[in-house]
mmCIF file of C-alpha atoms in Angstrom:
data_model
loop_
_atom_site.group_PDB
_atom_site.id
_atom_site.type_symbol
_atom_site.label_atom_id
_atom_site.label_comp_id
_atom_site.label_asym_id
_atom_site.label_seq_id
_atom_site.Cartn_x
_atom_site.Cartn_y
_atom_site.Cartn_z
ATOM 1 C CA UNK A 653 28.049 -4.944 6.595
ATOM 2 C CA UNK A 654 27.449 -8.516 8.084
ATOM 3 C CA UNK A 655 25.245 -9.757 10.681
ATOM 4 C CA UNK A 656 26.745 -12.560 13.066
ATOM 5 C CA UNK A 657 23.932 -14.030 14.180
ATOM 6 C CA UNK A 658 21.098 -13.594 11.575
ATOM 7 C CA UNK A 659 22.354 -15.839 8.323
ATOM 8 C CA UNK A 660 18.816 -16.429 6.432
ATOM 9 C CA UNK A 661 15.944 -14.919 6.462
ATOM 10 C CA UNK A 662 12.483 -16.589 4.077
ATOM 11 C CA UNK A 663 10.486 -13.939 3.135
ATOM 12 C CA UNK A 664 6.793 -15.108 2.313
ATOM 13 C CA UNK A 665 5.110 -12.770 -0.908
ATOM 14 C CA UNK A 666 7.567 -11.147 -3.421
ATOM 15 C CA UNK A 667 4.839 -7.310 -3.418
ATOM 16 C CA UNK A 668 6.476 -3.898 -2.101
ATOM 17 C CA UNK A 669 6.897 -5.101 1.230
ATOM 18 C CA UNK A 670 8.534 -8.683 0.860
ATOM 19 C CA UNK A 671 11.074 -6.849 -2.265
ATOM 20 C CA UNK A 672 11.810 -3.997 0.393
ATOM 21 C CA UNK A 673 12.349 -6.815 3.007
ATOM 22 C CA UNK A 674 15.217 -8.359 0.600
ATOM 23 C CA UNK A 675 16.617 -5.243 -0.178
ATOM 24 C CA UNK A 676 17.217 -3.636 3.220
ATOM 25 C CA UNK A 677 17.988 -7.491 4.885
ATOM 26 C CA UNK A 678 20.528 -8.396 1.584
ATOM 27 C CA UNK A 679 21.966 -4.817 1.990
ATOM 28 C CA UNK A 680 23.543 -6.376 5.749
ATOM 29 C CA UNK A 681 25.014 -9.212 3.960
ATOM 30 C CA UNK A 682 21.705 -11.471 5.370
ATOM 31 C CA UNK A 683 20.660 -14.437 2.896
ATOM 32 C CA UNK A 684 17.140 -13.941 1.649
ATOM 33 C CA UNK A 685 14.934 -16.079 -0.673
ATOM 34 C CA UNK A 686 11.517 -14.408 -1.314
ATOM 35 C CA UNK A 687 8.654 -17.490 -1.902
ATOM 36 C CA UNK A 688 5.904 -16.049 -4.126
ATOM 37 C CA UNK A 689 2.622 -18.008 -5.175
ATOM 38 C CA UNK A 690 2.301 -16.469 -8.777
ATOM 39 C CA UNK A 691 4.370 -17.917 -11.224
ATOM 40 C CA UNK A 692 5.523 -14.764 -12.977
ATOM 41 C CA UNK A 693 4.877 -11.244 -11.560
ATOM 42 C CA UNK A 694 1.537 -9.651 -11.999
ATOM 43 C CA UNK A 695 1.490 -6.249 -11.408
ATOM 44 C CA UNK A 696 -1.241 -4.100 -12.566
ATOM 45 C CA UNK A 697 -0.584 -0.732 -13.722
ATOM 46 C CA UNK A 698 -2.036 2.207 -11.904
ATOM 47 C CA UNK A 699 -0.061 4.418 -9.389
ATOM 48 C CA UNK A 700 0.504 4.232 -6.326
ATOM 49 C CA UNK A 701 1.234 7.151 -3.490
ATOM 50 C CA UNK A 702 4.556 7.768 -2.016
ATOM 51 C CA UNK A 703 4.443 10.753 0.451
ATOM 52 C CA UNK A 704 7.651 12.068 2.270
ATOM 53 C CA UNK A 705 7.818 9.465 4.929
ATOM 54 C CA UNK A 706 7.744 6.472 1.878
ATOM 55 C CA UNK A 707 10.638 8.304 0.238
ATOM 56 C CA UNK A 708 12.579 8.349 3.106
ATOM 57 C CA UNK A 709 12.181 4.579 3.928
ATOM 58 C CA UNK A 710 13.354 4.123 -0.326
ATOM 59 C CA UNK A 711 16.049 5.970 0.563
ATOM 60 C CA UNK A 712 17.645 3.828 3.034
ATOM 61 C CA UNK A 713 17.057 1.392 0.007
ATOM 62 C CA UNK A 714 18.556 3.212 -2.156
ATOM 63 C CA UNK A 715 15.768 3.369 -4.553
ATOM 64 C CA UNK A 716 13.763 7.012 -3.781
ATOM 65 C CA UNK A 717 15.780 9.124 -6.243
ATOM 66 C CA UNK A 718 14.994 6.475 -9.314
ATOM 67 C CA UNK A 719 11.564 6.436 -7.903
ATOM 68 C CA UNK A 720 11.524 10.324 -8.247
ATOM 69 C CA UNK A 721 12.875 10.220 -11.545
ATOM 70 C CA UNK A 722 10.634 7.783 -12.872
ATOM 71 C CA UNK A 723 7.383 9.481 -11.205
ATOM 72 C CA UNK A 724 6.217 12.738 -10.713
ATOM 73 C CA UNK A 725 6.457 14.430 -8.389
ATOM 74 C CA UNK A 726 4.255 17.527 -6.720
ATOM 75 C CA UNK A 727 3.963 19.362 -3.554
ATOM 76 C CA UNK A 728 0.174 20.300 -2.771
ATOM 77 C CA UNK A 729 -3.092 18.807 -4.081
ATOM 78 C CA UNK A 730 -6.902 20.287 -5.113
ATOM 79 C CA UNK A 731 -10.441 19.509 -3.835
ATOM 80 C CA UNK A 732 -13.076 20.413 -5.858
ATOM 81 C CA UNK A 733 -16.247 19.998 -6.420
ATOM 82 C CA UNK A 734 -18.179 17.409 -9.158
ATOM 83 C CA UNK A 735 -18.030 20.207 -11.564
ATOM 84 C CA UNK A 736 -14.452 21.039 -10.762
ATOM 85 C CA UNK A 737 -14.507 24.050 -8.861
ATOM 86 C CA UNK A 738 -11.559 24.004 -6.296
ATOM 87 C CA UNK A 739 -12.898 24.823 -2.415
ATOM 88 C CA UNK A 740 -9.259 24.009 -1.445
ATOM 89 C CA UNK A 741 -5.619 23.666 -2.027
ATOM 90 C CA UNK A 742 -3.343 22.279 0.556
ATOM 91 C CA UNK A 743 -0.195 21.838 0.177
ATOM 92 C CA UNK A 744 1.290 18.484 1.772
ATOM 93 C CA UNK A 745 3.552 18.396 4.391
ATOM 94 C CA UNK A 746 7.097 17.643 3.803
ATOM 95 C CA UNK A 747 10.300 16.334 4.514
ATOM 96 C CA UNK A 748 13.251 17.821 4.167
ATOM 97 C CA UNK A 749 14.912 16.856 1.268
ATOM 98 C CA UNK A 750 11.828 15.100 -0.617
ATOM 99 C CA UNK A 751 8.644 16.356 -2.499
ATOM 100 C CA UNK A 752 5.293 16.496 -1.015
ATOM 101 C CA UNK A 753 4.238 13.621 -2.791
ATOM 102 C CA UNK A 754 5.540 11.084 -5.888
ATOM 103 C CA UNK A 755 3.190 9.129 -7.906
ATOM 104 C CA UNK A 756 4.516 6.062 -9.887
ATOM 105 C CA UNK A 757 3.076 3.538 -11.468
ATOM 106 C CA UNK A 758 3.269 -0.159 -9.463
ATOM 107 C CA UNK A 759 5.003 -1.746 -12.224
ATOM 108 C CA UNK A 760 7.453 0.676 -12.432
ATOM 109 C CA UNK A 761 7.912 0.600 -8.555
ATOM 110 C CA UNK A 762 8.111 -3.595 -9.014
ATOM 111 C CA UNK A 763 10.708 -3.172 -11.669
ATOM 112 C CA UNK A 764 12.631 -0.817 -9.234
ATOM 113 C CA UNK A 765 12.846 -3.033 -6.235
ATOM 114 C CA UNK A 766 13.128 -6.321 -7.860
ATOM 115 C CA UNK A 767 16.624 -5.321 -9.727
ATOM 116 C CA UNK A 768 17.322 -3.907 -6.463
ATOM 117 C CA UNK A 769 16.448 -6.938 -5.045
ATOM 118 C CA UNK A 770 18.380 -9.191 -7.539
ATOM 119 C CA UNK A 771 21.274 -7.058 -6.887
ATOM 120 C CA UNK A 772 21.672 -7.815 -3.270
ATOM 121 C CA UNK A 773 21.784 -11.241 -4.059
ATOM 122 C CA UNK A 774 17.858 -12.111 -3.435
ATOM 123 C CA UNK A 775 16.808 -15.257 -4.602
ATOM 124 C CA UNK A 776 13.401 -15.716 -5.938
ATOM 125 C CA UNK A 777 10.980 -19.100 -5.857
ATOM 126 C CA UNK A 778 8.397 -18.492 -7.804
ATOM 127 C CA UNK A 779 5.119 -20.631 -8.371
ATOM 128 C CA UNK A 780 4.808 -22.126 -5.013
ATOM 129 C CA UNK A 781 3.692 -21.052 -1.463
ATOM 130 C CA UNK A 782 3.859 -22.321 1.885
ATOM 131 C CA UNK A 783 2.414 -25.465 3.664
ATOM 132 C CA UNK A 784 3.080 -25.328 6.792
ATOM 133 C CA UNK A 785 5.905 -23.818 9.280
ATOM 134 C CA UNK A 786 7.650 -26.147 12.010
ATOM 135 C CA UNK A 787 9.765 -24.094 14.649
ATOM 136 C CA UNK A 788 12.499 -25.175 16.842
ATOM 137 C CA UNK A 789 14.834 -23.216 19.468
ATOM 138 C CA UNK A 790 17.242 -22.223 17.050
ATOM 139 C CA UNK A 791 15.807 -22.066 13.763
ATOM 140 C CA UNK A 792 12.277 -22.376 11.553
ATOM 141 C CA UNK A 793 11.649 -24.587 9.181
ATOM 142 C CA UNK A 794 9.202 -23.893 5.675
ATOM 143 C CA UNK A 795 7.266 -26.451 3.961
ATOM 144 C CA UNK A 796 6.178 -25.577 0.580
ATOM 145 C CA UNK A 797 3.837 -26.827 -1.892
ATOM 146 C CA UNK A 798 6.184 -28.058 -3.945
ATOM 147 C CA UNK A 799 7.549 -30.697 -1.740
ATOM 148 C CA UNK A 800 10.841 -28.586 -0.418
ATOM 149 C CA UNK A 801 11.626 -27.952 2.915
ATOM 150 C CA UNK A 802 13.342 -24.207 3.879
ATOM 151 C CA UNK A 803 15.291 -23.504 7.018
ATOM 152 C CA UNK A 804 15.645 -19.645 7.959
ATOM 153 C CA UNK A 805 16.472 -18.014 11.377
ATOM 154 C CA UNK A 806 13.161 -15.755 10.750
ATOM 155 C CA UNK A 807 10.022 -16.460 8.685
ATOM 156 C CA UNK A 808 8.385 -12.933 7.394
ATOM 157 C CA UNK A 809 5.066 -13.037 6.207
ATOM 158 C CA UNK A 810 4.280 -10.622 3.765
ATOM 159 C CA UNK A 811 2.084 -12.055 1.724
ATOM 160 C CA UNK A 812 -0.869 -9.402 2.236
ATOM 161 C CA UNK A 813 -4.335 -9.137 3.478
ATOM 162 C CA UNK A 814 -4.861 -12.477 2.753
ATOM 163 C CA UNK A 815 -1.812 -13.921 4.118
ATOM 164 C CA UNK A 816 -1.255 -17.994 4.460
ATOM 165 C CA UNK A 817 1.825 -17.012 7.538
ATOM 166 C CA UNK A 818 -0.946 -15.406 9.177
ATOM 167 C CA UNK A 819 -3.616 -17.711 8.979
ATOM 168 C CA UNK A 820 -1.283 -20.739 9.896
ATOM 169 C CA UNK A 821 0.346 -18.932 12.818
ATOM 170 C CA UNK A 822 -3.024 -16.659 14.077
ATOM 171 C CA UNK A 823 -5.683 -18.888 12.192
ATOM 172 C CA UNK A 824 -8.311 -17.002 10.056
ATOM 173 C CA UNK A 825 -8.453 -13.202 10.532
ATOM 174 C CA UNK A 826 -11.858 -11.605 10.011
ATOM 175 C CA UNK A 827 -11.571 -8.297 7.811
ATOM 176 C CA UNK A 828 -13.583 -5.231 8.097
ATOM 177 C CA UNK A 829 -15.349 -4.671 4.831
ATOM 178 C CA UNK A 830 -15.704 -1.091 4.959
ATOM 179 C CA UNK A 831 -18.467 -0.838 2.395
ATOM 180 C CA UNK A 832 -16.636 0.916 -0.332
ATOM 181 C CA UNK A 833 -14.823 0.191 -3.452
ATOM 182 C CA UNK A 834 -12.194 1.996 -5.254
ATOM 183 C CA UNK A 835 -12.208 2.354 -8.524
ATOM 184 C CA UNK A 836 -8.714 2.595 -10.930
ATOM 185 C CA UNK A 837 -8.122 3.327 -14.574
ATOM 186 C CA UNK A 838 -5.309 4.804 -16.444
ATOM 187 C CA UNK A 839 -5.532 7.314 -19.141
ATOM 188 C CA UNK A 840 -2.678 9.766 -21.077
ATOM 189 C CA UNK A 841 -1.929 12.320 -19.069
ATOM 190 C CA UNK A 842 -3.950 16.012 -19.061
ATOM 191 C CA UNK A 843 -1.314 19.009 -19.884
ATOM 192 C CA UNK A 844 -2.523 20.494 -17.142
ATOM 193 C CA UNK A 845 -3.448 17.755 -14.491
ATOM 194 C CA UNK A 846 0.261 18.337 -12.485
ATOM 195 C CA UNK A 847 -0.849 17.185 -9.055
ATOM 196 C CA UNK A 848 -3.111 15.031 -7.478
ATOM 197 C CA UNK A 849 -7.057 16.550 -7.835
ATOM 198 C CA UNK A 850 -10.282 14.942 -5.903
ATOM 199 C CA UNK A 851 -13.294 15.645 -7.015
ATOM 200 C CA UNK A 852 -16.067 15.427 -4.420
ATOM 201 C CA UNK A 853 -19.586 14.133 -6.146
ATOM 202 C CA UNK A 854 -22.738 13.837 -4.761
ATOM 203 C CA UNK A 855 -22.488 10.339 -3.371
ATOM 204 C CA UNK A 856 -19.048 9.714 -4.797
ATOM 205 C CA UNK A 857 -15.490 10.691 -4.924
ATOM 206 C CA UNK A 858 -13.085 10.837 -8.080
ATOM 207 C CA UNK A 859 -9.668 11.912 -9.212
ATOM 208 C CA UNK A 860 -7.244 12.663 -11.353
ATOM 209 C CA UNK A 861 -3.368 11.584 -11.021
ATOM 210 C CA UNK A 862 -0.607 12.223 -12.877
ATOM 211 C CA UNK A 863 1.806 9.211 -12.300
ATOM 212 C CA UNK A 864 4.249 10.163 -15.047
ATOM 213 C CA UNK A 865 4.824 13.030 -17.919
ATOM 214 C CA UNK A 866 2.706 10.964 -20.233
ATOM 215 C CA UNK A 867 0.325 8.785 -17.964
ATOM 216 C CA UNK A 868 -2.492 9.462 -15.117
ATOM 217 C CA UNK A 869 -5.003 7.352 -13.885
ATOM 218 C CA UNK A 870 -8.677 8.158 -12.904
ATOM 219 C CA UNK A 871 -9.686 7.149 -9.390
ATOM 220 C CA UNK A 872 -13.210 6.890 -7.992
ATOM 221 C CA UNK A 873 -14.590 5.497 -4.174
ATOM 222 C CA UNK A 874 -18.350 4.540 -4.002
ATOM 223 C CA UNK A 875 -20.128 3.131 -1.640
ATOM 224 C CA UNK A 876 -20.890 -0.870 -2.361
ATOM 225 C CA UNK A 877 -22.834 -2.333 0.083
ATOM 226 C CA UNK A 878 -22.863 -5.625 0.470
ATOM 227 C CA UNK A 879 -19.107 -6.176 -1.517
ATOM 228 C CA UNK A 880 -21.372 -6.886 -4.723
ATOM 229 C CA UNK A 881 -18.731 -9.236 -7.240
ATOM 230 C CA UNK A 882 -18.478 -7.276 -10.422
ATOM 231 C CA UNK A 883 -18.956 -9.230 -13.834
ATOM 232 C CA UNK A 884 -15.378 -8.553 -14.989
ATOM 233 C CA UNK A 885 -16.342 -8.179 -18.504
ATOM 234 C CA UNK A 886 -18.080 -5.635 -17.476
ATOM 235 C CA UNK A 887 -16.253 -3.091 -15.134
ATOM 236 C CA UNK A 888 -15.549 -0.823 -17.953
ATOM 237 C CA UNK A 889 -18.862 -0.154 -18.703
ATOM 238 C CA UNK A 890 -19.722 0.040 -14.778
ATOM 239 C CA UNK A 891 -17.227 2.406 -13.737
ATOM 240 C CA UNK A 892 -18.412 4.773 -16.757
ATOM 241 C CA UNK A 893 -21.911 4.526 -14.968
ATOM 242 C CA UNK A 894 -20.741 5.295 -11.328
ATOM 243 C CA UNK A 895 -19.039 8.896 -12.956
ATOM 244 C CA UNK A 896 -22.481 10.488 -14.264
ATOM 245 C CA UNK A 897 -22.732 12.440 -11.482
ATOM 246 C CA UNK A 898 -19.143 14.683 -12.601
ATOM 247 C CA UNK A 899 -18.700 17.063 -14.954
ATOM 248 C CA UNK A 900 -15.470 19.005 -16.241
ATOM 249 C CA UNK A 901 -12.065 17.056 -16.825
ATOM 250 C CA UNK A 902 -13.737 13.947 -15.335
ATOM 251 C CA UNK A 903 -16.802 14.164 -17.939
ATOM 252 C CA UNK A 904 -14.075 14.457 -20.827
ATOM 253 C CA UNK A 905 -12.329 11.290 -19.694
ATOM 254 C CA UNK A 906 -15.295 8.828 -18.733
ATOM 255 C CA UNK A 907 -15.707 7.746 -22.593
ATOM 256 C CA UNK A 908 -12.138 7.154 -22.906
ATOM 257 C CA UNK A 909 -12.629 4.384 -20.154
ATOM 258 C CA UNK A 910 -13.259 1.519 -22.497
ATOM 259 C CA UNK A 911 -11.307 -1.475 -21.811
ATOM 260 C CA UNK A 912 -12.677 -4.016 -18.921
ATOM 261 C CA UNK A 913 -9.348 -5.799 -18.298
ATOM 262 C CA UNK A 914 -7.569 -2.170 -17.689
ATOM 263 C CA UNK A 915 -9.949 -1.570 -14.377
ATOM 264 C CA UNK A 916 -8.669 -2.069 -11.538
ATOM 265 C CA UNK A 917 -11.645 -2.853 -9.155
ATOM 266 C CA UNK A 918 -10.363 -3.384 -4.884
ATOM 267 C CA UNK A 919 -12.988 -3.198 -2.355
ATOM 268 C CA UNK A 920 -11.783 -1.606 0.544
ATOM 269 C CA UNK A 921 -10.733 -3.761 4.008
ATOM 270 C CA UNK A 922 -9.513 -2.828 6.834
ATOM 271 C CA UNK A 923 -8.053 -4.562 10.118
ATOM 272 C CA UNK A 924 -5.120 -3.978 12.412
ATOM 273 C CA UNK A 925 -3.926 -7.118 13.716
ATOM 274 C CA UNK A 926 -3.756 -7.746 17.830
ATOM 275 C CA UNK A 927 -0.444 -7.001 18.741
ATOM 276 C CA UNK A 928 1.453 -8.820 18.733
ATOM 277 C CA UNK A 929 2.605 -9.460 14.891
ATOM 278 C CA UNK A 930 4.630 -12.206 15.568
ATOM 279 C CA UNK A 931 4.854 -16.064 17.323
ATOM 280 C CA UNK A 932 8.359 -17.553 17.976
ATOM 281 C CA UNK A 933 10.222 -17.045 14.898
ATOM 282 C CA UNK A 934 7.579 -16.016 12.416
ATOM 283 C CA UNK A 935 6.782 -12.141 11.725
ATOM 284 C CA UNK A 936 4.094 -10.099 9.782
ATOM 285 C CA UNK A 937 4.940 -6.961 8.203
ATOM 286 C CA UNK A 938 2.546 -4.720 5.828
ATOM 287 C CA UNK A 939 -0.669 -5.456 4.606
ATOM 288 C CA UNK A 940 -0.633 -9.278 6.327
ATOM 289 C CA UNK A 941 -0.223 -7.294 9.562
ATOM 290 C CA UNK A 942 -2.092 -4.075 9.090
ATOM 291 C CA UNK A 943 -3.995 -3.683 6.070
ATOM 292 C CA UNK A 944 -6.084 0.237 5.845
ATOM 293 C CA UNK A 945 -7.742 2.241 3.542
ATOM 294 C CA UNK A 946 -6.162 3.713 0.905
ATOM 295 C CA UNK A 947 -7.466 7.600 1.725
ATOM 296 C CA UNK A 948 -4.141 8.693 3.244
ATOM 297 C CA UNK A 949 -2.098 6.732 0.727
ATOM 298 C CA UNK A 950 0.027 5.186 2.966
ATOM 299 C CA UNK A 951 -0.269 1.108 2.974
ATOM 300 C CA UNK A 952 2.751 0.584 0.882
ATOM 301 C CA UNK A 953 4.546 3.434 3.201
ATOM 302 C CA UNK A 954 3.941 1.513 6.093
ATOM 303 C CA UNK A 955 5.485 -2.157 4.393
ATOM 304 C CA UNK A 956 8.416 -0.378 3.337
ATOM 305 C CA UNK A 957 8.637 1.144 6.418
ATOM 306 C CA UNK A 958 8.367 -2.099 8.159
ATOM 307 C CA UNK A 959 11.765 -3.453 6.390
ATOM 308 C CA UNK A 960 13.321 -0.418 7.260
ATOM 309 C CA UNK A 961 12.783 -0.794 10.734
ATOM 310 C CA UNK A 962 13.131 -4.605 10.953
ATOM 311 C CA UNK A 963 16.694 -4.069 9.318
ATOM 312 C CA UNK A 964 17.883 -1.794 11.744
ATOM 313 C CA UNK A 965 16.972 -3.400 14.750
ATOM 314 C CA UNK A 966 18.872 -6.791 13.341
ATOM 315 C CA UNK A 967 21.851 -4.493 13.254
ATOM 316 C CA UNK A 968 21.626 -4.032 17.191
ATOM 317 C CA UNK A 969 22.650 -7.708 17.756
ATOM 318 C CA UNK A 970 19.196 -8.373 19.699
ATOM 319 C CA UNK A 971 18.403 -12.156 20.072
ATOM 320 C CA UNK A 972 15.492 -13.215 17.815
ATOM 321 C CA UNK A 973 12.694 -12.826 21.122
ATOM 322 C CA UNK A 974 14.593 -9.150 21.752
ATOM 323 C CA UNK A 975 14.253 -8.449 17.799
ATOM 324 C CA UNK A 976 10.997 -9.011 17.119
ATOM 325 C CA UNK A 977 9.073 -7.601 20.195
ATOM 326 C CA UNK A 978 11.174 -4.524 19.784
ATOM 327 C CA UNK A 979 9.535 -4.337 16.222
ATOM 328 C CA UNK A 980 6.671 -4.687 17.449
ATOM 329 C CA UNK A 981 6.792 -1.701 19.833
ATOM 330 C CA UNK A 982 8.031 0.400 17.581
ATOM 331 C CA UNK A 983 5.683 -0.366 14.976
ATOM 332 C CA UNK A 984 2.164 -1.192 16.752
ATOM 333 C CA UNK A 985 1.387 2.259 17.382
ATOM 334 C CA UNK A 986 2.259 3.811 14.447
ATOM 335 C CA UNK A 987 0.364 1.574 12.445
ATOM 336 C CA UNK A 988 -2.691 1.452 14.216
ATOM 337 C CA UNK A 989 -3.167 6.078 14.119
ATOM 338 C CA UNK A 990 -2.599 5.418 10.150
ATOM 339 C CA UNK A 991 -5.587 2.790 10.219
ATOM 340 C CA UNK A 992 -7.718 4.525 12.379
ATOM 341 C CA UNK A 993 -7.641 8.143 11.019
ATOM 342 C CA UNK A 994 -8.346 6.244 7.384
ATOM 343 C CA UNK A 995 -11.168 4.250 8.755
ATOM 344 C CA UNK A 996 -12.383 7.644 9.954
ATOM 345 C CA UNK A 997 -11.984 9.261 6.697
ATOM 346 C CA UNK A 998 -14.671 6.402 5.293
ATOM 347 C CA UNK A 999 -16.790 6.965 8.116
ATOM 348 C CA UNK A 1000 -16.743 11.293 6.884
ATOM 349 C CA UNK A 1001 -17.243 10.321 3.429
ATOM 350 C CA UNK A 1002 -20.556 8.364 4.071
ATOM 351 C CA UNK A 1003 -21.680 11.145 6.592
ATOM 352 C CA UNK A 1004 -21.125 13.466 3.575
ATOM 353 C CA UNK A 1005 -23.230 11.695 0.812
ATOM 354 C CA UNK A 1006 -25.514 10.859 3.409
ATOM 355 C CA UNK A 1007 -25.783 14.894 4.165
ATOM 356 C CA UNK A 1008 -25.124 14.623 7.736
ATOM 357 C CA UNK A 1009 -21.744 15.424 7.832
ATOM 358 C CA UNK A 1010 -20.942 17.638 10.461
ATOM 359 C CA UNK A 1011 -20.298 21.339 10.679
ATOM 360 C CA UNK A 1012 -17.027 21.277 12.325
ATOM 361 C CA UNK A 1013 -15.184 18.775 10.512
ATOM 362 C CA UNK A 1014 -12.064 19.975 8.282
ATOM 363 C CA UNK A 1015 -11.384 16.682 5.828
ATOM 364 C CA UNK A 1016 -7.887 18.598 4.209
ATOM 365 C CA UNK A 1017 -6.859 19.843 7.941
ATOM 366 C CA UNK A 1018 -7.286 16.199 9.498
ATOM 367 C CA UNK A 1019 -5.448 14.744 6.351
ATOM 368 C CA UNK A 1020 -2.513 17.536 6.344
ATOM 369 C CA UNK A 1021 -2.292 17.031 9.983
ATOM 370 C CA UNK A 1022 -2.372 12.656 10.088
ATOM 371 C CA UNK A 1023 0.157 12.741 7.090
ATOM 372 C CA UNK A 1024 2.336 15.618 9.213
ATOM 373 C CA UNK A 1025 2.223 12.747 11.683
ATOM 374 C CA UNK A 1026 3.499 10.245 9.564
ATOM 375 C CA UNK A 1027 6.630 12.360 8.286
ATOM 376 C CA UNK A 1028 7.894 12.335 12.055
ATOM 377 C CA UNK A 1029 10.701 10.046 12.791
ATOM 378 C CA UNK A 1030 10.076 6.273 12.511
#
């Protein structure tokens, strides 16, 4: 299906968001060209959430059932203690249709959407970022560091929590370091690990996911005050450290954690941009726009969520000011209950290793019930 008005659209960041930006736009006959810093792709390899809600946004790309058959998939998860004793089981709320949750690893996910991508007619420049963004009445233009000059009827910025759209059209954003760090390795999968288990430690909190038949990968969030930098020759035998406090199937994997350059070390920021995302022609989606903790799983949801929504609204016919303020109210809200309830999920975990969490607090019921949320309609 064309659009009349919208011809090209320059998408800023080639991650989930900017490749589900090019598939949804390309898939209404709209010209995209994704700009991306890094010369090839780097992707590292650990999994990555999709709940019901992300599924259903890959759907309208019509990516969720080779994402389902190159994950795995499960329908409830475990807490249990350091020593592995489950305290509870909850299943995950669902949509109709979908599992309760698919894991898959990010560079499977990248390979997805970039063939989708390429297949919609995407074009890709690679090694090179933006300058500096001049806008007119009737159309932006993109000046990159490599001397070219872009014209687009929209500029998205999706370029992440560090975004260079942002900062030129916002200036500098200041992030909410929420005083943890997460912690990623990946290991062969357990024969029995078939769904997502958290393991809650004294003053830490692992897990164990299986992200294919053969693969899993080993999570842990710890407190880090101060965002200490981590020698990176090091993280392997640092994250082995941070697990003495667990026994059972996370004791039996710690020594297998033995390669520095296979850690995947993120502290964890936070922020939820003022509304609104957007200045004339120029628009934030994802991360560059509202970047949250990963407790819920649901950053990547929310960026391919973002393209979903964007698309459809182009479909209406709504001038440029019409399109993106309507994006904007449909999105703002959304965005900022996902950001909040994680933030508050942080804020529970600290009460807990502190030992002042409180008595009436239900951390499974508040996640069932946020992620419930999040499978209503978009």
């Amino acid at each position: 299906m064309s659009n009349a008005k919208m011809k090209k659209i320059v998408i800023v960041g080639g991650g989930i968001g900017g490749l589900s930006a090019a598939i949804a736009l390309g898939e209404i006959g709209i010209e995209t060209e994704i700009i991306e810093l890094k010369q090839k792709w780097e992707v590292y390899g650990v999994g990555i959430f999709q709940p019901p809600n992300a599924l259903r946004a890959l759907n309208e790309l019509g990516v969720a059932n080779t994402c389902m058959e190159w994950g795995y998939s499960f329908d409830g998860m475990e807490y249990c203690d350091a020593e592995g004793n489950r305290f509870a089981e909850p299943q995950s709320p669902k949509i109709d249709g979908y599992p309760g949750l698919n894991i898959i690893s990010r560079r499977t996910l990248h390979s997805i959407l970039y063939e989708k991508a390429k297949s919609v007619g995407t074009k890709f420049r690679m090694g090179t970022t933006i300058v500096d963004i001049h806008q007119a009445d009737d159309q932006a233009q993109v000046k990159l560091t490599d001397g070219s000059m872009l014209t687009a009827d929209i500029v998205i910025g999706s370029d992440g929590q560090n975004s260079k759209v942002r900062n030129l059209i916002f200036g500098n954003v200041e992030q909410e370091y929420l005083g943890q760090a997460v912690w990623r390795y990946t290991l062969p999968r357990m024969e029995d690990i078939t769904r997502s288990t958290l393991y809650y430690g004294p003053n830490a909190k692992a897990g164990l996911v299986p992200m294919s038949e053969d693969e899993m990968y080993l999570l842990l969030t710890t407190s880090e005050p101060g965002n200490p930098r981590m020698p990176e020759d090091q993280l392997d035998q640092i994250l082995r450290n941070r697990l003495v406090d667990f026994g059972g199937k996370i004791a039996e994997v710690r020594e297998q954690i033995v390669d520095p350059k296979e850690v995947v070390y993120r502290p964890v920021f936070s922020y939820l941009l003022p509304s609104p995302w957007y200045q004339g022609r120029v628009l934030l989606i994802g991360d560059a726009a509202h970047s949250t903790a990963p407790h819920l799983g649901q950053g990547a949801s929310l960026a391919i969520e973002d393209a979903v929504v964007l698309t459809e609204l182009i479909q209406q016919g709504l001038n440029v000011t019409q399109l993106l303020k309507a994006f904007n109210d449909r999105r703002y809200e959304r965005c900022r209950m996902l950001v909040e309830s994680s933030n508050q999920l942080v804020k529970w975990e600290f009460l807990e290793w502190e030992g002042k969490m409180p008595d009436d607090v239900n951390v499974p019921k508040f996640a069932y019930e946020t992620l419930a949320n999040m499978n209503e309609a978009i």
